PDB file of C-alpha atoms in Angstrom:
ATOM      1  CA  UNK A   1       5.813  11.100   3.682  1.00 50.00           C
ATOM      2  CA  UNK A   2       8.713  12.431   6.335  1.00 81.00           C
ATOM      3  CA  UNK A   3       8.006   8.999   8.131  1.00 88.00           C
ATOM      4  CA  UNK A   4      10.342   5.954   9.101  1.00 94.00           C
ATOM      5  CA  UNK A   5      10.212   3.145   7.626  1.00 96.00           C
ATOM      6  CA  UNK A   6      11.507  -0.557   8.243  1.00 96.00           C
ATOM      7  CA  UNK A   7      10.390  -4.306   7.073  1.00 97.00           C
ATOM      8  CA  UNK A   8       8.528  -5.498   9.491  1.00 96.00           C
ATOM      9  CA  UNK A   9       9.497  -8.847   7.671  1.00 97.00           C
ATOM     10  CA  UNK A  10      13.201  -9.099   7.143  1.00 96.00           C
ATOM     11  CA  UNK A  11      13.874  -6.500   9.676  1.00 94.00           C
ATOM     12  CA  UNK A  12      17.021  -5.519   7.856  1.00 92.00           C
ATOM     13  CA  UNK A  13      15.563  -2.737   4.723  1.00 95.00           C
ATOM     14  CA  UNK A  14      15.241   1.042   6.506  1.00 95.00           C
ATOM     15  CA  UNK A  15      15.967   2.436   3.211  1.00 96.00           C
ATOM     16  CA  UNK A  16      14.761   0.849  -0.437  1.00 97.00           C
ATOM     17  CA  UNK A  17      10.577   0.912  -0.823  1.00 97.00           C
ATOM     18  CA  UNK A  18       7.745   0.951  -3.405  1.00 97.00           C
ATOM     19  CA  UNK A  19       4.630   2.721  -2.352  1.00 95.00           C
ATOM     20  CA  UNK A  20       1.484   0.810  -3.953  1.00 94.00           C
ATOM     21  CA  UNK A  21      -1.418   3.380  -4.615  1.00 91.00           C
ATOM     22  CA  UNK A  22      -4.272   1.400  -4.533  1.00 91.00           C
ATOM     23  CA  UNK A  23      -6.925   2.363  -7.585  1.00 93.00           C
ATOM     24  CA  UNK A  24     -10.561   1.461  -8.015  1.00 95.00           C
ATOM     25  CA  UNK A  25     -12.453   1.157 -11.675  1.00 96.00           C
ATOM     26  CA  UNK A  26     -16.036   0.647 -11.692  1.00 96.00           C
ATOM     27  CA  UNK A  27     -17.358  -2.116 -13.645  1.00 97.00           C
ATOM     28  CA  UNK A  28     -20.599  -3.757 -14.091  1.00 97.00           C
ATOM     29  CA  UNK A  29     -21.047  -7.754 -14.740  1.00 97.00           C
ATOM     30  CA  UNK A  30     -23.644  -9.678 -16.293  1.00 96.00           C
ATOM     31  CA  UNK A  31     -24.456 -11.938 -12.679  1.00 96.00           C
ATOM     32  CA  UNK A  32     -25.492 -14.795 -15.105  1.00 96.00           C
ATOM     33  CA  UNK A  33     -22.474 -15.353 -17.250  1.00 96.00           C
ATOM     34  CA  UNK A  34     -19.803 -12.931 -15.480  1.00 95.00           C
ATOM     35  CA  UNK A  35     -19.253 -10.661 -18.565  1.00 97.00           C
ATOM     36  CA  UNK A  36     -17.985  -7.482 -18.405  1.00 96.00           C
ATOM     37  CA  UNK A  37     -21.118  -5.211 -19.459  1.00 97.00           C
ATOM     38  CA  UNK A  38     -19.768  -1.891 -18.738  1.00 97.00           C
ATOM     39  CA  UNK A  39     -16.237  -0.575 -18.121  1.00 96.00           C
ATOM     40  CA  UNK A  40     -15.257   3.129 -16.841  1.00 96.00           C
ATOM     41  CA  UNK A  41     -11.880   4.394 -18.222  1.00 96.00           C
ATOM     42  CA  UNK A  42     -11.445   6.218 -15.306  1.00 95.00           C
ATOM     43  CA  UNK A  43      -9.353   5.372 -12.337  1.00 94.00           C
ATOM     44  CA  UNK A  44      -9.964   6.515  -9.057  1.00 92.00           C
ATOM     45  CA  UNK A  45      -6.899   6.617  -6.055  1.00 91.00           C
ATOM     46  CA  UNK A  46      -8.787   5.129  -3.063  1.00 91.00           C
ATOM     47  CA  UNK A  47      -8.558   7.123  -0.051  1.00 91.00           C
ATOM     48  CA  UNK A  48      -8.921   6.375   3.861  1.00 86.00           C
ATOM     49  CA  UNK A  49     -10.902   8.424   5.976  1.00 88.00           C
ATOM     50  CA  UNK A  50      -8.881  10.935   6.562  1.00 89.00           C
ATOM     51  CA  UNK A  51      -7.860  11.914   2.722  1.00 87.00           C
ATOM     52  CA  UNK A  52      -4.711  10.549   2.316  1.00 85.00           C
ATOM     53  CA  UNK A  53      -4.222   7.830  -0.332  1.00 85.00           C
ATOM     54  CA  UNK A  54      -4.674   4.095   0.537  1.00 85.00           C
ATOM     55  CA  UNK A  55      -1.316   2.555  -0.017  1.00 89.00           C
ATOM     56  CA  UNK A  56       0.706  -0.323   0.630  1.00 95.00           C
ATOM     57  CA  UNK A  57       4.523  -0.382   1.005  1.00 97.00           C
ATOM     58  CA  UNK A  58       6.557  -2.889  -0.662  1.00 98.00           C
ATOM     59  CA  UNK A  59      10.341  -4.023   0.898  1.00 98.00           C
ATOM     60  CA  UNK A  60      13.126  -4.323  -2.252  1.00 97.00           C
ATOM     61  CA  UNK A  61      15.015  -6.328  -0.776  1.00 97.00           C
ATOM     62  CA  UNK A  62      12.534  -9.410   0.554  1.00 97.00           C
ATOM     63  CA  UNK A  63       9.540  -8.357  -1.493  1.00 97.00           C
ATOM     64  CA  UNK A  64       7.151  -8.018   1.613  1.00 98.00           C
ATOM     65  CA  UNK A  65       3.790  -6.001   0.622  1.00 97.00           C
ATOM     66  CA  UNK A  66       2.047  -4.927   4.004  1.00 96.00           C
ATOM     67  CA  UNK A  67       0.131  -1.490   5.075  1.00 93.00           C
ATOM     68  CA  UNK A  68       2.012   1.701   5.546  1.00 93.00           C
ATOM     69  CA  UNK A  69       1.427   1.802   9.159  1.00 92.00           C
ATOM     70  CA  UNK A  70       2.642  -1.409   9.741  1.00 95.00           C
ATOM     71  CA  UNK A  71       6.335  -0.430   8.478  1.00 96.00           C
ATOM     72  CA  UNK A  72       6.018   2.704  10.291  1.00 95.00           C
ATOM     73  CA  UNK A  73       5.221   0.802  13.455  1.00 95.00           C
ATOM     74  CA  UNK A  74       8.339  -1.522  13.089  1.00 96.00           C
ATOM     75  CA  UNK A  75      10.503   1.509  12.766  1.00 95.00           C
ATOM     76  CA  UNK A  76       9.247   2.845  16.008  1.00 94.00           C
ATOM     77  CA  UNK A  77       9.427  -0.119  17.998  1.00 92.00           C
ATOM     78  CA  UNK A  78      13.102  -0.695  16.503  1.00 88.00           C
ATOM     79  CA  UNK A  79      13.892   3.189  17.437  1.00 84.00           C
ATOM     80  CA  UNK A  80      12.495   2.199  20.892  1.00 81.00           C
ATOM     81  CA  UNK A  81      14.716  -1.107  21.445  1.00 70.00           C
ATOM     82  CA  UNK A  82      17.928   0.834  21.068  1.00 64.00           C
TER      83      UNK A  82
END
């Protein structure tokens, strides 16, 4: 997690972040009258393609959830403007 980081909303947080690990739970619903019929207790971190976790970053200070990548990307392009 050595990367950059900046709101690609407010533009103005390079330092204060929540990372959002997305987690799946199978369930199974009655199709006919949406009740829950079966419910694992086990939660599984979702993963992309290449292993890492799935996550979302969240800005403190405007409270902007968005992809990883995209705050990543802002950072670059801001590193690039200077």
């Amino acid at each position: 997690m050595g990367r950059a980081y900046l709101c690609p909303v407010c533009k103005a947080n390079r330092r204060e972040f929540e990372l959002v690990y997305k987690l799946a739970q199978e369930i199974v619903k009655d199709p006919d009258s949406g009740e829950t019929l079966f419910c694992s207790d086990e939660l599984t971190a979702l993963l992309k393609e290449d292993g890492r976790p799935d996550l979302d970053v969240k800005c403190r200070q405007c409270g902007y959830v968005g992809a990883e990548a995209a705050f990543h990307r802002a950072a670059l392009r801001d590193q690039k403007a200077l």
